[in-house]
Each structure stands twice: as structure tokens, then as C-alpha cells.
mmCIF file of C-alpha atoms and ligand atoms in Angstrom:
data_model
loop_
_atom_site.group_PDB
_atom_site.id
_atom_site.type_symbol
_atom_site.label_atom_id
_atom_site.label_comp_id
_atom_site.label_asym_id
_atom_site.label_seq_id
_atom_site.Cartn_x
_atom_site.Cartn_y
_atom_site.Cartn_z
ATOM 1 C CA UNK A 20 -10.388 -22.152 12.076
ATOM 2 C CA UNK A 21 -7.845 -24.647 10.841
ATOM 3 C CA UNK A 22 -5.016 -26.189 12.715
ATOM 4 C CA UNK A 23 -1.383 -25.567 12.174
ATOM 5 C CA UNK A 24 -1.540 -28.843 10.062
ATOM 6 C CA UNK A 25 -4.371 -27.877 7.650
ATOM 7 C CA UNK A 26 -2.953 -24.275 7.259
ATOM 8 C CA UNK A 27 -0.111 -26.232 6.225
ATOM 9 C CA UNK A 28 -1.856 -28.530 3.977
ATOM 10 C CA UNK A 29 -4.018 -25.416 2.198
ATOM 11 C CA UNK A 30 -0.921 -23.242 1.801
ATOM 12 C CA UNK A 31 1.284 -26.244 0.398
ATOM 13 C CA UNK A 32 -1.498 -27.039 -1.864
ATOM 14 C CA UNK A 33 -0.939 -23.848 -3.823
ATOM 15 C CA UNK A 34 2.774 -23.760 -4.799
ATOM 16 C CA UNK A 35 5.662 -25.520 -5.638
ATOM 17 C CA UNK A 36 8.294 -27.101 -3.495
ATOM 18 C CA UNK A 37 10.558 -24.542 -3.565
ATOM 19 C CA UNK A 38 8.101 -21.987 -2.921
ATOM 20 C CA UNK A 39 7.059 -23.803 0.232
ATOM 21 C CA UNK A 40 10.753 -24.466 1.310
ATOM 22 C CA UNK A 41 10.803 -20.388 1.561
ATOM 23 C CA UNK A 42 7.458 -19.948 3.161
ATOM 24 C CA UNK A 43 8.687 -22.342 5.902
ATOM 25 C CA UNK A 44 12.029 -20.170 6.032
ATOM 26 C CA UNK A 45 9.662 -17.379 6.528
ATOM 27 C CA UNK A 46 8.443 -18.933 9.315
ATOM 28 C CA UNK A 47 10.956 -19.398 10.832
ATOM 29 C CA UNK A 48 12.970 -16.319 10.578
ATOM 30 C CA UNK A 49 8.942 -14.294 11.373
ATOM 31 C CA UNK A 50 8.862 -16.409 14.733
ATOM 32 C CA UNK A 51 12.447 -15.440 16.033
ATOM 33 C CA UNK A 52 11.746 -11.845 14.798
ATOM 34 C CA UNK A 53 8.585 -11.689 16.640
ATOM 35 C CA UNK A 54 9.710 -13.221 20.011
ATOM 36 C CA UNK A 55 12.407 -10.281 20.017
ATOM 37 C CA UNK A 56 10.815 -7.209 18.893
ATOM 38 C CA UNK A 57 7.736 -8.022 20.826
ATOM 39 C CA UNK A 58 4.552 -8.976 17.927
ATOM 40 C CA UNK A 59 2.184 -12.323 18.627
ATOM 41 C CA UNK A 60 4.795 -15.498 17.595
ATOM 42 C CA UNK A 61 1.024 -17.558 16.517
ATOM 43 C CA UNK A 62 0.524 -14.530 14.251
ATOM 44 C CA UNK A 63 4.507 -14.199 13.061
ATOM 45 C CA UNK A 64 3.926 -17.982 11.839
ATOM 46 C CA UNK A 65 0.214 -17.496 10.196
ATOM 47 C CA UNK A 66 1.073 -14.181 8.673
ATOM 48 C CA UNK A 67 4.587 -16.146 7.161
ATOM 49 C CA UNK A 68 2.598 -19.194 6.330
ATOM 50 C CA UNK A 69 0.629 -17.531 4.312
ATOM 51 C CA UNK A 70 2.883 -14.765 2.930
ATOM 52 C CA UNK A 71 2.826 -16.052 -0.443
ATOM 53 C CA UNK A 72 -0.776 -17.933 -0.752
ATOM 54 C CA UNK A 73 -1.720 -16.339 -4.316
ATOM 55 C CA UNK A 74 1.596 -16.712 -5.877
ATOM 56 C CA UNK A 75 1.500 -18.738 -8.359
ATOM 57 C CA UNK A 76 -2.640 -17.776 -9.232
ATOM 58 C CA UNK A 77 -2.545 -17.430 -13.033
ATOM 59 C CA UNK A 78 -2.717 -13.941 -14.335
ATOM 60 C CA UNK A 79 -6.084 -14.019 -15.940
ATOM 61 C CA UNK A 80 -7.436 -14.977 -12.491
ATOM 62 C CA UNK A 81 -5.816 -12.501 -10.677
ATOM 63 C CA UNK A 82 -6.660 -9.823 -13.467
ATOM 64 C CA UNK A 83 -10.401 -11.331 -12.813
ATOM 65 C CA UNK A 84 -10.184 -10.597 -9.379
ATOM 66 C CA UNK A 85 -9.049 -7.029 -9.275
ATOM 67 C CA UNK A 86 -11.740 -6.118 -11.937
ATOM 68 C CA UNK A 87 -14.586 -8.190 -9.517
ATOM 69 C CA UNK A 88 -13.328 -6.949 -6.035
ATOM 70 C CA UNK A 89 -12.769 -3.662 -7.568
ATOM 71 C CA UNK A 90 -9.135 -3.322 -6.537
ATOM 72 C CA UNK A 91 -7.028 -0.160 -7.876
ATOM 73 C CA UNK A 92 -6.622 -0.640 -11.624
ATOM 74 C CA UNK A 93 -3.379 0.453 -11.937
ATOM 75 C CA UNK A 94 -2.608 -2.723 -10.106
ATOM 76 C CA UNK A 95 -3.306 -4.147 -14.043
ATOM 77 C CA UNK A 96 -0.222 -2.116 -15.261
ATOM 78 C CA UNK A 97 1.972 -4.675 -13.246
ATOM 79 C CA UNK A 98 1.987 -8.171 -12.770
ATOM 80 C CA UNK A 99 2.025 -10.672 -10.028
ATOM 81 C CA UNK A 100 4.904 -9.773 -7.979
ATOM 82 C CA UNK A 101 2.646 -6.768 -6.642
ATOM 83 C CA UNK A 102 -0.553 -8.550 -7.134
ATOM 84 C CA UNK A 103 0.145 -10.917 -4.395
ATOM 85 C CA UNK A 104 0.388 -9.077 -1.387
ATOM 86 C CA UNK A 105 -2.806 -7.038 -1.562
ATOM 87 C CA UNK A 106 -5.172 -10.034 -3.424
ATOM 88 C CA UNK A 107 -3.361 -12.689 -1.487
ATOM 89 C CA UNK A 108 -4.902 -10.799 1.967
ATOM 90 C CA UNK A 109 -8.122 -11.213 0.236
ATOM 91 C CA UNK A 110 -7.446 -14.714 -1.164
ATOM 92 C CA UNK A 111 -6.591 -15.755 2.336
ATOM 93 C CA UNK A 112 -9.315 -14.071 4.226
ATOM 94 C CA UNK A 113 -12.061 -15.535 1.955
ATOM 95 C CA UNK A 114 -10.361 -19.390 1.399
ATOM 96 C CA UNK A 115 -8.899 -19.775 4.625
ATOM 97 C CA UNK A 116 -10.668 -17.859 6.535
ATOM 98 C CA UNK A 117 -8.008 -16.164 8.414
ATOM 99 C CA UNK A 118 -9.855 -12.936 9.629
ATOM 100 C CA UNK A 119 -6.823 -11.293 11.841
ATOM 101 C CA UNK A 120 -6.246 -7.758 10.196
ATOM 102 C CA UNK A 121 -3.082 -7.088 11.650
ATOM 103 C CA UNK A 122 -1.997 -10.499 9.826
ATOM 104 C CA UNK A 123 -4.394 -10.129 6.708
ATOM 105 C CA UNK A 124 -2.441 -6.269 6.484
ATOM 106 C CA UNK A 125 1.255 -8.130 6.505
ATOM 107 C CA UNK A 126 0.265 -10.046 3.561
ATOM 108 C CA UNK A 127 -0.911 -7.051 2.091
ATOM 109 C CA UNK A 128 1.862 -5.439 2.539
ATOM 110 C CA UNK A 129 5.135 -8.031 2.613
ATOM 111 C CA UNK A 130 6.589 -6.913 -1.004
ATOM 112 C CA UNK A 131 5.685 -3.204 -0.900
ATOM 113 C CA UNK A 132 5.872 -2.327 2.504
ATOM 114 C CA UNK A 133 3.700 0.995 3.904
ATOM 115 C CA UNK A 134 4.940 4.464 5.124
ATOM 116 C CA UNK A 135 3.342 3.452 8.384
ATOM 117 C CA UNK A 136 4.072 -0.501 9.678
ATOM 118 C CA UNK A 137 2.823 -2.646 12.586
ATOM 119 C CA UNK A 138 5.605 -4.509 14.226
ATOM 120 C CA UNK A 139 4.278 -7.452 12.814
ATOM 121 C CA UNK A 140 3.956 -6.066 9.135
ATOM 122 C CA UNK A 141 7.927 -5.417 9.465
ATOM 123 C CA UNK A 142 8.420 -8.414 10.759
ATOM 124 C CA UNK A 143 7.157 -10.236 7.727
ATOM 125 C CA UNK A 144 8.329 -8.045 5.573
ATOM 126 C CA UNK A 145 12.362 -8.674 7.179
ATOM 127 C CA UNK A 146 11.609 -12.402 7.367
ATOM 128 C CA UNK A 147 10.967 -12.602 3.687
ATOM 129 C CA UNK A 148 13.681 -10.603 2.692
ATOM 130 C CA UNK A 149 16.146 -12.518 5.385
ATOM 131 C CA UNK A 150 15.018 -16.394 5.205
ATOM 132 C CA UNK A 151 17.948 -18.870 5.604
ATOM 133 C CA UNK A 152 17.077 -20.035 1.753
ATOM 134 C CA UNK A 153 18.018 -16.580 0.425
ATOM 135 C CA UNK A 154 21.354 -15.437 -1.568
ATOM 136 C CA UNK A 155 21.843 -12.491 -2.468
ATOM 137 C CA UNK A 156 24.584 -9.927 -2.193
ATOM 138 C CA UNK A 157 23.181 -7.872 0.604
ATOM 139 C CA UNK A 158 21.312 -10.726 2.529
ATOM 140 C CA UNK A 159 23.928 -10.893 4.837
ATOM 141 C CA UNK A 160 23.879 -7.644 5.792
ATOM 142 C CA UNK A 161 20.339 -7.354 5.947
ATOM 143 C CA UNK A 162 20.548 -10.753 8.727
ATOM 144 C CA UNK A 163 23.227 -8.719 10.649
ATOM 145 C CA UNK A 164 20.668 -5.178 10.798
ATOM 146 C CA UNK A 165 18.121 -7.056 11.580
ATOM 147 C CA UNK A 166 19.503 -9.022 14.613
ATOM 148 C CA UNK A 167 20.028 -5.508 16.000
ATOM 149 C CA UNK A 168 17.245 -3.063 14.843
ATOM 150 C CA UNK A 169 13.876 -3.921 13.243
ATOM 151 C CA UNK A 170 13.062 -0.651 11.892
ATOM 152 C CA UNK A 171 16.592 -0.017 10.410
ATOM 153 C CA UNK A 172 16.181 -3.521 8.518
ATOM 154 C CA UNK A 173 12.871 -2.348 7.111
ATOM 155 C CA UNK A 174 15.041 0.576 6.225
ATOM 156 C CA UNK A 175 17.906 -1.163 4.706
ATOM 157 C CA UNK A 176 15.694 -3.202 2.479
ATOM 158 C CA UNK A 177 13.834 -1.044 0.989
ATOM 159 C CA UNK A 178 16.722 0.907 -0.187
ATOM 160 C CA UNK A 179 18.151 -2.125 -1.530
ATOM 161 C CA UNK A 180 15.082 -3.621 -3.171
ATOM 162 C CA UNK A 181 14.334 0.172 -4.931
ATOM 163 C CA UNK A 182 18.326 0.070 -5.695
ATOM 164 C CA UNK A 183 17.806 -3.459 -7.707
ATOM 165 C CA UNK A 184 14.583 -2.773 -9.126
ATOM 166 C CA UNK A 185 16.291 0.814 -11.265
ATOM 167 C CA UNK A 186 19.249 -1.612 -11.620
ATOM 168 C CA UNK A 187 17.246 -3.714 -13.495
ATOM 169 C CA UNK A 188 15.181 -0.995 -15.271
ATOM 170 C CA UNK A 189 11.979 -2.516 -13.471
ATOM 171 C CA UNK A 190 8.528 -0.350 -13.411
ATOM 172 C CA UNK A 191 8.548 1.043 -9.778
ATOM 173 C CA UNK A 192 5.022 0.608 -8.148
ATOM 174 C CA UNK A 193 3.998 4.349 -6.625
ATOM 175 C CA UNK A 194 3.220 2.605 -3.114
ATOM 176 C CA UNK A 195 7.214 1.049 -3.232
ATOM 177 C CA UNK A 196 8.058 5.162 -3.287
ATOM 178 C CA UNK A 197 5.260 5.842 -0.559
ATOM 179 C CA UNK A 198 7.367 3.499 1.400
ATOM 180 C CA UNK A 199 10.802 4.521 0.403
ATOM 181 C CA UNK A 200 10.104 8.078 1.520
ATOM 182 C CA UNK A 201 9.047 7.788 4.700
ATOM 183 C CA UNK A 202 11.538 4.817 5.587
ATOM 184 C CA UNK A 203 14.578 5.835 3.934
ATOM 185 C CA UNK A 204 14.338 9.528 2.839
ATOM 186 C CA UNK A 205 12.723 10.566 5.354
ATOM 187 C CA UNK A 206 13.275 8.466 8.429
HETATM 188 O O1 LIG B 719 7.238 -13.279 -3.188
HETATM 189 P P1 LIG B 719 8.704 -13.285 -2.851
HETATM 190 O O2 LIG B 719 9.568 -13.622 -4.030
HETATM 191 O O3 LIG B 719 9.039 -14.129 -1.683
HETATM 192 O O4 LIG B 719 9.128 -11.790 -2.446
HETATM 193 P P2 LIG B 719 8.341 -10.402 -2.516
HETATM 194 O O5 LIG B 719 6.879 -10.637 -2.457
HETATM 195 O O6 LIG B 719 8.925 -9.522 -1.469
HETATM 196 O O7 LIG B 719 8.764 -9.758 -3.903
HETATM 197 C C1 LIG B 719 8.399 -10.252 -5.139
HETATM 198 C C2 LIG B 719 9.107 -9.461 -6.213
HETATM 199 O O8 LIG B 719 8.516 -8.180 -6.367
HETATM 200 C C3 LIG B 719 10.590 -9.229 -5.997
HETATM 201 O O9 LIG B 719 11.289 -9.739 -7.124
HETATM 202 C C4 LIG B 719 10.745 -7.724 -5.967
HETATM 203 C C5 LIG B 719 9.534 -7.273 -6.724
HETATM 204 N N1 LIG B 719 9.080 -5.892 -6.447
HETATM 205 C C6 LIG B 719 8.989 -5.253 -5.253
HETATM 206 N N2 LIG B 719 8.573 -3.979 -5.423
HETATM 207 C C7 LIG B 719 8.380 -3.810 -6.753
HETATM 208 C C8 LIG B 719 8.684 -5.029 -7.411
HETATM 209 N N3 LIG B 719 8.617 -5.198 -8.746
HETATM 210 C C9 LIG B 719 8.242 -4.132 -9.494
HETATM 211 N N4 LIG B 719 8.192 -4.249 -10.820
HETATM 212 N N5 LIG B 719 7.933 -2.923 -8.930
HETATM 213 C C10 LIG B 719 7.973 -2.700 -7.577
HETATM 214 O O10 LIG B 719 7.679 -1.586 -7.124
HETATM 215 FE FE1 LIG B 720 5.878 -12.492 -1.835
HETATM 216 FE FE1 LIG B 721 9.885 -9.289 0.263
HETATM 217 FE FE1 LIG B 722 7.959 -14.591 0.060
#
């Protein structure tokens, strides 16, 4: 297994700076998060760490990928904004070695989000949407839910993220409305 420092190295290695100024935010936000809604703080800090490994993979390698691992193949229809939660698990599992489900699942799941959510999958989920580098009209809100109520911050996301997606006539992934329905619709 690598150390804190290597973890830091490998994930670095992958992105730009400002990409690893957020993961660190992630981090940090994941950690408090975890200490007060009770999920592992060493697993709030690999999970963030690692949140956003396969970002900035080039399409044709992560189209590559989902036709070899056999992922869905309606994952093609979109691009990498949903590709890297679920082949950034995988990414991270076979590169890093990081074998954890619970965190592997958080990666999975950080942009999309699941009708059913560990407390550590919500807690990287909030702590990417929350991160001290973010602005954005509702982040403050979102800071102020989540310093109260886990779940409700899960819920108050994505509502917001679905909101801005239609806002921006974006193609809704069917797993964003899995999640939406069982957070917000149907809480
Ligand atoms: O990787 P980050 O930028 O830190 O954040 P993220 O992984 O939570 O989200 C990446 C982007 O994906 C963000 O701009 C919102 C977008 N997104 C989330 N759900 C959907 C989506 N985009 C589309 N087209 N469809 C979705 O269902
Ligand atoms: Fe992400
Ligand atoms: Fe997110
Ligand atoms: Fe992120």
C-alpha cells in the first residue's frame, strides 16, 4: 500500500494544479465531515484524494476502457464528467491499488450519487460539492446544510445540481434521476 506521500505523488501526477488545489479541498472538507457524522477520517482523506484520479484521462482512453472492462454502453452517450466516477473506482483499484470498497464505491459514485449511500459515499459526495475553493451561488447554503444535516446536504445538492444541469439544457444521466428520486422526491 502506499503512504499518504506517494498517494499524493500518484494522484498529483494525473492533473493539473488547479485540479489538485480542489482534491486537497476535498480533503479537507471529507475529513471534518467524517469526524462528525461518524465514517473512517483515513478513508474520508483516501476516498477525497482520489475523487478525481481519471479526470483528465483522454476520451479515447476512457471510451477504450468501457468497451474492454465491459462497462454500460450508454456510459458512451456522455462524456467524462460521468465517466470518472465509475472508471476512476476502477482506475484506482487497478493503479493504486486501493482495494477498500466502501472507498472504491465513493469514487464511483461522487458526481452521480446512488438512491442508497454509505455515510462515507455522502460524505464525498458533500465535500466535493462544498470545498473551500468552490463559488457558486448555492455553495453557501449547501456549507450551512451541511454543518447541520448530512443527509439533507446530499438532498440539497442534488436538487441543485439536476436544477443547473436543465438550466443549462445538459443530457441528464438516468442514474442522476435514480438518485434524485429517492433523495429529493421521495425522501
Ligand atoms: O469532478 P468535479 O468537477 O469535481 O465534480 P463532479 O464529479 O461532481 O461533477 C462533474 C460534472 O458533472 C459537473 O459539472 C456536473 C456534471 N454532472 C453531474 N450529473 C450529470 C452531469 N452532467 C451531465 N451531462 N449529466 C448528469 O446527469
Ligand atoms: Fe469529479
Ligand atoms: Fe460533485
Ligand atoms: Fe471533484
Amino acid at each position: 500500500t502506499l503512504t499518504r506521500n506517494e498517494l499524493i505523488q500518484a494522484v498529483q501526477s494525473q492533473m493539473s494544479q488547479k485540479r489538485f488545489q480542489h482534491v486537497l479541498g476535498v480533503e479537507q472538507t471529507a475529513v471534518e465531515l467524517a469526524e462528525k457524522y461518524g465514517a473512517s477520517n483515513e478513508a474520508a482523506s483516501i476516498a477525497a484524494l482520489t475523487h478525481d484520479y481519471a479526470k483528465e484521462r483522454s476520451d479515447k482512453e476512457m471510451q477504450e476502457l468501457i468497451y474492454r472492462e465491459q462497462f454500460d454502453l450508454e456510459l458512451l452517450e456522455y462524456g467524462s464528467n460521468i465517466w470518472h466516477g465509475p472508471l476512476g473506482a476502477f482506475l484506482v483499484e487497478q493503479e493504486l491499488g486501493i482495494s477498500d470498497s466502501d472507498i472504491l464505491n465513493a469514487i464511483k459514485y461522487h458526481t452521480i450519487g446512488a438512491p442508497e449511500m454509505t455515510i462515507l459515499e455522502q460524505v464525498i459526495y458533500v465535500a466535493d460539492y462544498i470545498e473551500p475553493g468552490r463559488n457558486f451561488p448555492s455553495v453557501e447554503k449547501a456549507r450551512k446544510i451541511a454543518a447541520e444535516n448530512l443527509q439533507a446536504a446530499v438532498q440539497y445538492e442534488t436538487k441543485q445540481t439536476l436544477q443547473h444541469l436543465i438550466e443549462k439544457n445538459r443530457k441528464i444521466y438516468p442514474k442522476t434521476i435514480a438518485t434524485y428520486n429517492k433523495w429529493v422526491a421521495n425522501p
